[in-house]
Structure formats: structure tokens, C-alpha cells
Short mmCIF file of C-alpha atoms in Angstrom, two decimals:
data_model
loop_
_atom_site.label_atom_id
_atom_site.label_comp_id
_atom_site.label_asym_id
_atom_site.label_seq_id
_atom_site.Cartn_x
_atom_site.Cartn_y
_atom_site.Cartn_z
CA MET A 203 84.92 51.22 2.60
CA VAL A 204 87.91 50.83 0.30
CA HIS A 205 87.76 48.00 -2.16
CA ASP A 206 90.69 46.67 -4.22
CA ARG A 207 89.59 46.91 -7.82
CA LYS A 208 92.80 45.30 -9.13
CA LYS A 209 91.32 41.85 -8.74
CA PHE A 210 88.49 42.85 -11.11
CA ASP A 211 90.10 45.20 -13.69
CA VAL A 212 86.72 46.00 -15.25
CA ASP A 213 85.89 48.33 -18.14
CA ILE A 214 84.25 51.50 -16.78
CA GLY A 215 81.28 51.25 -19.14
CA LEU A 216 80.48 47.68 -18.09
CA SER A 217 81.10 48.57 -14.47
CA ASN A 218 78.58 51.42 -14.58
CA ALA A 219 76.01 49.17 -16.26
CA ALA A 220 76.51 46.49 -13.61
CA ILE A 221 76.05 49.01 -10.81
CA ASP A 222 72.82 50.20 -12.43
CA TRP A 223 71.61 46.59 -12.48
CA VAL A 224 72.49 45.98 -8.83
CA VAL A 225 70.76 49.18 -7.72
CA LYS A 226 67.65 48.24 -9.72
CA LEU A 227 67.55 44.71 -8.30
CA SER A 228 67.90 46.03 -4.74
CA SER A 229 64.66 47.95 -5.15
CA GLU A 230 61.46 46.54 -3.68
CA ARG A 231 59.95 46.87 -7.16
CA ALA A 232 62.43 44.47 -8.77
CA THR A 233 60.66 41.53 -10.44
CA LEU A 234 61.69 37.96 -11.16
CA ASP A 235 62.00 38.98 -14.80
CA ASP A 236 64.46 41.73 -13.80
CA HIS A 237 66.63 39.16 -12.03
CA ALA A 238 66.45 36.86 -15.03
CA GLN A 239 67.47 39.69 -17.36
CA PHE A 240 70.45 40.50 -15.14
CA ASN A 241 71.58 36.88 -15.20
CA LEU A 242 71.43 36.93 -18.99
CA TRP A 243 73.39 40.19 -19.04
CA ARG A 244 76.19 38.89 -16.84
CA GLN A 245 76.50 35.69 -18.89
CA GLN A 246 77.40 37.57 -22.07
CA SER A 247 81.15 37.42 -21.37
CA ASN A 248 83.78 37.04 -18.66
CA GLU A 249 84.03 40.83 -18.55
CA HIS A 250 80.30 41.13 -17.85
CA GLU A 251 80.61 38.60 -15.03
CA LEU A 252 83.56 40.46 -13.50
CA ALA A 253 81.62 43.73 -13.67
CA ALA A 254 78.68 42.07 -11.92
CA LEU A 255 80.93 40.68 -9.19
CA GLU A 256 82.52 44.08 -8.62
CA ALA A 257 79.15 45.83 -8.40
CA GLU A 258 77.80 43.23 -5.97
CA SER A 259 80.92 43.49 -3.82
CA LEU A 260 80.69 47.28 -3.61
CA TRP A 261 76.97 47.18 -2.93
CA HIS A 262 77.23 44.63 -0.13
CA GLY A 263 80.01 46.73 1.37
CA ILE A 264 77.60 49.61 1.88
CA GLY A 265 75.61 47.43 4.28
CA ALA A 266 71.94 46.49 4.17
CA THR A 267 71.34 48.16 7.53
CA GLU A 268 72.60 51.53 6.31
CA ARG A 269 70.46 51.32 3.18
CA ARG A 270 67.35 50.60 5.23
CA THR A 271 68.08 53.50 7.57
CA HIS A 272 68.65 55.93 4.68
CA LYS A 273 65.26 54.92 3.33
CA ALA A 274 63.65 55.61 6.71
CA GLN A 275 65.35 59.01 6.85
CA ARG A 276 64.04 59.90 3.38
CA ASN A 277 60.53 59.06 4.59
CA GLY A 278 61.04 61.48 7.48
CA ARG A 279 60.68 58.90 10.24
CA PHE A 280 62.13 55.71 11.70
CA THR A 281 59.56 52.93 11.64
CA ARG A 282 59.30 50.48 14.50
CA ARG A 283 60.43 47.71 12.16
CA ALA A 284 63.54 49.68 11.13
CA ILE A 285 64.46 50.37 14.76
CA LEU A 286 63.87 46.72 15.67
CA GLY A 287 66.11 45.63 12.80
CA VAL A 288 68.95 47.82 14.02
CA SER A 289 68.49 46.57 17.59
CA LEU A 290 68.68 42.95 16.49
CA ILE A 291 71.84 43.58 14.53
CA GLY A 292 73.43 45.22 17.58
CA ALA A 293 72.42 42.24 19.74
CA THR A 294 74.16 39.78 17.45
CA GLY A 295 77.40 41.73 17.65
CA LEU A 296 77.54 43.10 14.10
CA ALA A 297 79.27 46.47 14.18
CA PHE A 298 78.10 49.40 12.12
CA GLN A 299 78.82 53.13 12.12
CA ARG A 300 76.96 56.29 11.22
CA VAL A 301 73.56 54.66 10.99
CA GLY A 302 71.24 57.59 11.61
CA PHE A 303 71.43 58.43 15.30
CA PHE A 304 72.37 54.91 16.38
CA GLY A 305 75.79 53.45 17.09
CA PRO A 306 77.99 55.82 19.13
CA ARG A 307 75.41 58.57 18.84
CA LEU A 308 73.18 56.62 21.22
CA TYR A 309 75.54 57.60 24.06
CA ALA A 310 76.25 61.18 22.97
CA ASP A 311 75.05 64.33 24.68
CA TYR A 312 75.52 66.38 21.50
CA VAL A 313 75.29 65.33 17.84
CA THR A 314 75.36 66.98 14.43
CA SER A 315 74.01 65.73 11.12
CA THR A 316 75.46 66.02 7.63
CA ALA A 317 76.55 69.60 6.76
CA GLN A 318 75.51 70.82 10.22
CA GLN A 319 77.87 72.76 12.49
CA LYS A 320 77.02 73.47 16.10
CA THR A 321 78.64 75.49 18.89
CA VAL A 322 78.22 74.08 22.41
CA ARG A 323 78.99 76.08 25.56
CA LEU A 324 80.02 73.79 28.43
CA ASP A 325 79.29 74.45 32.11
CA ASP A 326 82.96 75.25 32.81
CA GLY A 327 82.99 78.05 30.22
CA SER A 328 84.73 76.04 27.50
CA THR A 329 83.34 76.01 23.96
CA VAL A 330 83.12 73.10 21.54
CA VAL A 331 82.55 73.81 17.84
CA MET A 332 81.25 70.64 16.17
CA ASN A 333 81.71 69.78 12.51
CA GLY A 334 79.18 67.73 10.53
CA ASN A 335 78.41 64.10 11.46
CA SER A 336 80.00 64.43 14.90
CA ALA A 337 79.04 63.26 18.39
CA PHE A 338 80.41 63.70 21.91
CA SER A 339 79.48 63.50 25.57
CA THR A 340 80.83 65.23 28.67
CA GLU A 341 81.81 64.29 32.22
CA LEU A 342 82.66 67.37 34.26
CA ASN A 343 83.48 67.02 37.98
CA ARG A 344 85.66 68.63 40.65
CA ARG A 345 88.82 66.75 39.61
CA GLU A 346 88.73 66.95 35.83
CA ARG A 347 86.78 67.84 32.71
CA ARG A 348 86.54 64.83 30.41
CA ILE A 349 85.06 64.81 26.90
CA PHE A 350 84.30 61.67 24.91
CA LEU A 351 84.44 62.37 21.16
CA PHE A 352 82.74 59.36 19.56
CA GLU A 353 82.98 60.37 15.91
CA GLY A 354 83.58 63.28 13.60
CA GLN A 355 85.51 66.47 14.27
CA ALA A 356 85.40 69.24 16.85
CA LEU A 357 87.36 72.33 17.84
CA PHE A 358 87.85 72.83 21.59
CA GLN A 359 88.32 76.29 23.10
CA VAL A 360 89.27 75.46 26.67
CA ALA A 361 88.53 77.72 29.64
CA LYS A 362 91.50 78.01 32.00
CA ASP A 363 91.22 75.98 35.21
CA ALA A 364 94.57 74.66 36.47
CA SER A 365 92.89 72.51 39.12
CA ARG A 366 90.81 70.57 36.59
CA PRO A 367 92.61 69.29 33.49
CA PHE A 368 90.61 69.24 30.26
CA ILE A 369 90.86 65.80 28.61
CA VAL A 370 89.36 64.59 25.33
CA GLU A 371 89.15 60.84 24.68
CA ALA A 372 88.90 59.85 21.01
CA ASN A 373 89.35 56.41 19.48
CA GLY A 374 91.81 54.96 21.99
CA GLY A 375 93.78 58.11 22.78
CA GLU A 376 93.72 61.17 25.04
CA THR A 377 94.46 64.84 24.44
CA ARG A 378 95.08 66.85 27.61
CA ALA A 379 95.11 70.64 28.02
CA VAL A 380 94.69 73.30 30.71
CA GLY A 381 93.89 76.39 28.63
CA THR A 382 94.23 76.19 24.88
CA GLU A 383 92.48 75.75 21.51
CA PHE A 384 92.80 72.57 19.49
CA ASP A 385 90.97 70.51 16.87
CA ILE A 386 90.44 66.73 16.92
CA ASP A 387 89.50 64.93 13.71
CA ILE A 388 88.61 61.22 13.81
CA ARG A 389 89.49 59.67 10.45
CA PRO A 390 89.10 56.04 9.32
CA ARG A 391 92.73 55.09 10.03
CA GLN A 392 93.92 57.68 12.53
CA VAL A 393 93.05 60.58 14.79
CA VAL A 394 94.50 64.01 13.95
CA ILE A 395 95.06 66.71 16.60
CA THR A 396 95.75 70.26 15.41
CA VAL A 397 96.80 72.89 17.96
CA SER A 398 95.75 76.49 17.28
CA GLU A 399 96.78 78.02 20.61
CA GLY A 400 98.61 76.87 23.71
CA ILE A 401 99.92 73.38 24.45
CA VAL A 402 98.41 69.87 24.56
CA ASP A 403 99.76 66.48 25.62
CA VAL A 404 98.66 63.54 23.46
CA SER A 405 98.81 59.87 24.44
CA SER A 406 97.33 56.75 22.85
CA GLY A 407 97.10 53.00 23.32
CA VAL A 408 97.76 51.88 26.90
CA ARG A 409 97.59 54.90 29.18
CA THR A 410 101.06 56.28 29.66
CA THR A 411 102.90 59.26 31.09
CA GLU A 412 105.30 61.72 29.56
CA ALA A 413 108.15 60.13 31.54
CA ASP A 414 107.98 56.84 29.64
CA GLY A 415 108.20 58.55 26.27
CA HIS A 416 104.71 57.66 25.00
CA SER A 417 103.12 61.06 25.52
CA VAL A 418 103.78 63.77 22.95
CA ARG A 419 103.57 67.51 23.59
CA ALA A 420 102.35 69.74 20.77
CA HIS A 421 102.38 73.54 20.55
CA ALA A 422 100.48 76.07 18.45
CA ASN A 423 100.61 75.39 14.70
CA GLN A 424 101.63 71.78 15.24
CA ARG A 425 99.83 68.55 14.43
CA VAL A 426 100.01 65.11 16.05
CA THR A 427 98.40 61.89 14.80
CA TYR A 428 97.83 58.55 16.49
CA ARG A 429 96.22 55.16 16.09
CA PRO A 430 94.66 53.25 18.99
CA ASP A 431 97.40 50.60 19.01
CA SER A 432 100.46 52.82 18.64
CA ALA A 433 102.20 55.81 20.20
CA PRO A 434 101.48 59.30 18.87
CA SER A 435 103.56 60.70 16.04
CA ALA A 436 106.16 63.41 16.54
CA PRO A 437 104.70 66.94 16.24
CA GLU A 438 104.58 68.29 12.69
CA GLU A 439 104.63 71.98 11.80
CA ILE A 440 101.43 73.06 10.01
CA ASP A 441 99.22 76.11 9.45
CA ALA A 442 96.40 75.69 11.95
CA ASP A 443 94.25 78.26 10.13
CA VAL A 444 94.30 76.05 7.03
CA GLU A 445 93.49 72.88 8.97
CA THR A 446 90.54 74.52 10.73
CA ALA A 447 89.20 76.41 7.70
CA TRP A 448 85.96 74.41 7.99
CA ARG A 449 84.95 76.82 10.77
CA ARG A 450 84.98 79.61 8.19
CA GLY A 451 82.98 77.65 5.62
CA LYS A 452 85.96 76.48 3.58
CA LEU A 453 87.80 73.26 2.83
CA ILE A 454 91.48 73.83 2.05
CA PHE A 455 93.52 70.91 0.71
CA ASN A 456 97.24 71.18 0.08
CA ALA A 457 98.41 67.92 -1.50
CA LYS A 458 96.01 66.04 0.80
CA PRO A 459 95.51 62.30 0.09
CA LEU A 460 92.23 61.51 -1.65
CA GLY A 461 91.24 59.18 1.19
CA ASP A 462 91.39 62.05 3.69
CA VAL A 463 89.55 64.34 1.27
CA VAL A 464 86.70 61.82 1.03
CA THR A 465 86.49 61.66 4.84
CA ALA A 466 86.25 65.45 5.05
CA LEU A 467 83.77 65.71 2.19
CA SER A 468 81.47 63.08 3.72
CA ARG A 469 80.61 65.50 6.49
CA TYR A 470 79.01 67.95 4.07
CA ARG A 471 77.04 65.84 1.59
CA SER A 472 74.46 63.09 1.96
CA GLY A 473 75.23 59.52 1.03
CA LYS A 474 78.27 57.30 1.15
CA ILE A 475 81.45 57.91 -0.84
CA LEU A 476 83.39 54.75 -1.69
CA ILE A 477 86.88 54.43 -3.16
CA ALA A 478 86.99 51.33 -5.36
CA ASP A 479 90.78 51.08 -5.67
CA ASN A 480 93.24 51.30 -2.77
CA GLN A 481 95.80 52.97 -5.00
CA LEU A 482 93.50 55.95 -5.56
CA SER A 483 93.47 56.81 -1.86
CA SER A 484 97.00 58.19 -2.00
CA LEU A 485 96.38 60.54 -4.95
CA GLU A 486 96.89 64.15 -3.85
CA VAL A 487 94.22 66.85 -4.00
CA THR A 488 94.91 70.60 -3.84
CA GLY A 489 92.35 73.38 -3.82
CA VAL A 490 90.11 75.73 -1.86
CA PHE A 491 86.41 74.82 -1.79
CA ASP A 492 83.21 76.32 -0.43
CA LEU A 493 81.37 74.08 2.03
CA ALA A 494 78.08 75.30 0.58
CA GLN A 495 79.01 73.60 -2.71
CA PRO A 496 80.53 70.21 -1.79
CA GLU A 497 79.89 68.77 -5.25
CA THR A 498 82.60 71.04 -6.66
CA VAL A 499 85.15 68.90 -4.82
CA LEU A 500 84.06 65.79 -6.73
CA GLU A 501 83.98 67.74 -9.98
CA THR A 502 87.55 68.92 -9.42
CA ILE A 503 88.71 65.41 -8.54
CA GLU A 504 87.19 64.08 -11.75
CA LYS A 505 88.78 66.83 -13.87
CA THR A 506 92.27 66.82 -12.36
CA LEU A 507 92.90 63.22 -11.31
CA PRO A 508 92.69 59.87 -13.13
CA VAL A 509 89.45 59.15 -11.31
CA SER A 510 85.96 58.36 -12.58
CA VAL A 511 83.00 59.41 -10.40
CA THR A 512 79.80 57.34 -10.48
CA ARG A 513 76.84 58.95 -8.67
CA MET A 514 73.79 57.05 -7.43
CA PRO A 515 70.94 58.03 -5.10
CA PHE A 516 72.85 57.55 -1.85
CA VAL A 517 76.27 56.27 -2.83
CA THR A 518 79.07 57.76 -4.94
CA ILE A 519 81.92 55.57 -6.20
CA LEU A 520 85.39 56.81 -7.10
CA ARG A 521 87.46 54.49 -9.31
#
């Protein structure tokens, strides 16, 4: 979630205090006296009230369902009541993502959790290397090999089979290859395809063909991006080894927007990371980081950028 803090413009000290209050009041141990004390606190000035509104807005943005599921995960089990609650929310049409193993993971053949990487060998001889918090399913038949990447990031090492194209569907688009190696990264606003070896054809939106100009061909050390409702971008020259450094236990950022850095970092640390100001998302981050120490990314952001980091039990706020 990205929240526009400009409409609040709150002092950091008051903002942190308000967040502490909201976290405390969301606990099952919160008393009526606690709520009364918070009301007195927020009535001290207009600035206190604005801080309270900001904290409540951020907190509600996390989602009550996700908070309940995190609690169940900490207890080491999903209770019947927690599962029932998630089922009811799904029945009423309220969308949510990354809630334990629900959502798209319900349909996946393979899943990974936070900070977990997994290598999957498919029946056709192809290999899929999954990054953290990822999920996909397969449909292999005599005509084609189709993969459905529901969320996260994966590197595909495709076994050659000219009679059966290898196709990956991800968030409204398709990436097609015969024998190659490429990475697909589902981000909040776009899907990023990085080609390490060979050639891929990328299409998105309404299914199209290369003849009508809506399919883009990318070669090794090129990157293509797309959104579900638009055609793919033109190929961009990149260093594929840098983009796929996660396979070697590293995160390498070269003037990467903070919003994309947060997406990448979320795969290696527990809890939600929220950006409280849209303008912060475009700040650029540069550095080489060890995946075994994801907190160093946040520490570097706080030291090198005009960003304050507020850490709580299962949410971190950048503002």
C-alpha cells in the first residue's frame, strides 16, 4: 500500500506516537480506559488529530484479515475460526493478496514462503528457480507447456522442445520461449521479464500476434515490462547477471526506485513494508546487499535517503 502523506503533513514524533497508540488499541488486551486515553491524546491539538488520522489510515490499509492471519502464523497453526473468516471474506468478493497460503496460492502447485528459494524440476526437463513469496502451477501436454505464475518471481531454464512452446502467463501477459533462460518478476504496477539466454516473445492485454505489433521480442541481456492493460515496452539493454543476483544470495540495486526496492525486500523479511508518501517511491537506491541480512537495506535507506523508518511487530513504515 502507498499512502499520500501530503494531506496529513504530520510531525514525525507525533506520527510515531500515534502509531504506537493504534497498535496498542488493536490488541485484544486494550481496555476502555486505553481508548479513553487515546481520545484525550488526540484532542490535545490539530496536529495530534492529524497524526491519529494518519496512523488509523495506515493501519486500516494493512487489512484486518492479514493481521489475523499473521497472528495465526505466529501461533504455528491456522484455527478453524481464522480459516472461516478468510473464506467468508472471499465469498463476499473482497480481494486480498499474500494472506498465508490463501488467495492465488490456493491454486498453485508450488509455493515458497518469505526468504525461501526453491528449485523445481518439471516433467519436460525444464527447471524453475523460485524466489521468496512466489507461487505457480503447470499445465504440460502434447501441444504446449504452460506455466501460470500467480505471484512473486521465478527464473525459468527451458528445455528445448520445438514442438511444444513454453509459455508463462503472469498478470495478464504471456512470455513465450522454445529453449532459453529468463526471469519473470511480478511487481505491484508491472511485470518485468529479464532474458539471460536465448529469445522470448512477450505479449500482454488482449492476446495478440507479432504481426499486429503488440508482441515484443527480447534477446539475452534485455528487459521488457508490461501491464495487463497495455502493450509490452520496447526491449531495454540490461545486465541480466545483476537483475538475477538473487539466485546468488545478493540484491543489487543500481539507481532502482524505492518502490521496486521495497517489493524486492518484502520477499526476504517478515511483515509488511508500507511507503507513506507517494513521492518517496521514486527515490533511487544503489547498493549491493546480502539476502541473509535484509535489514541492512532498510538501514542504508534510512542513512542515505530523506526517509524515516518506523518498525513495528509486523509492519514497517517508510516516510
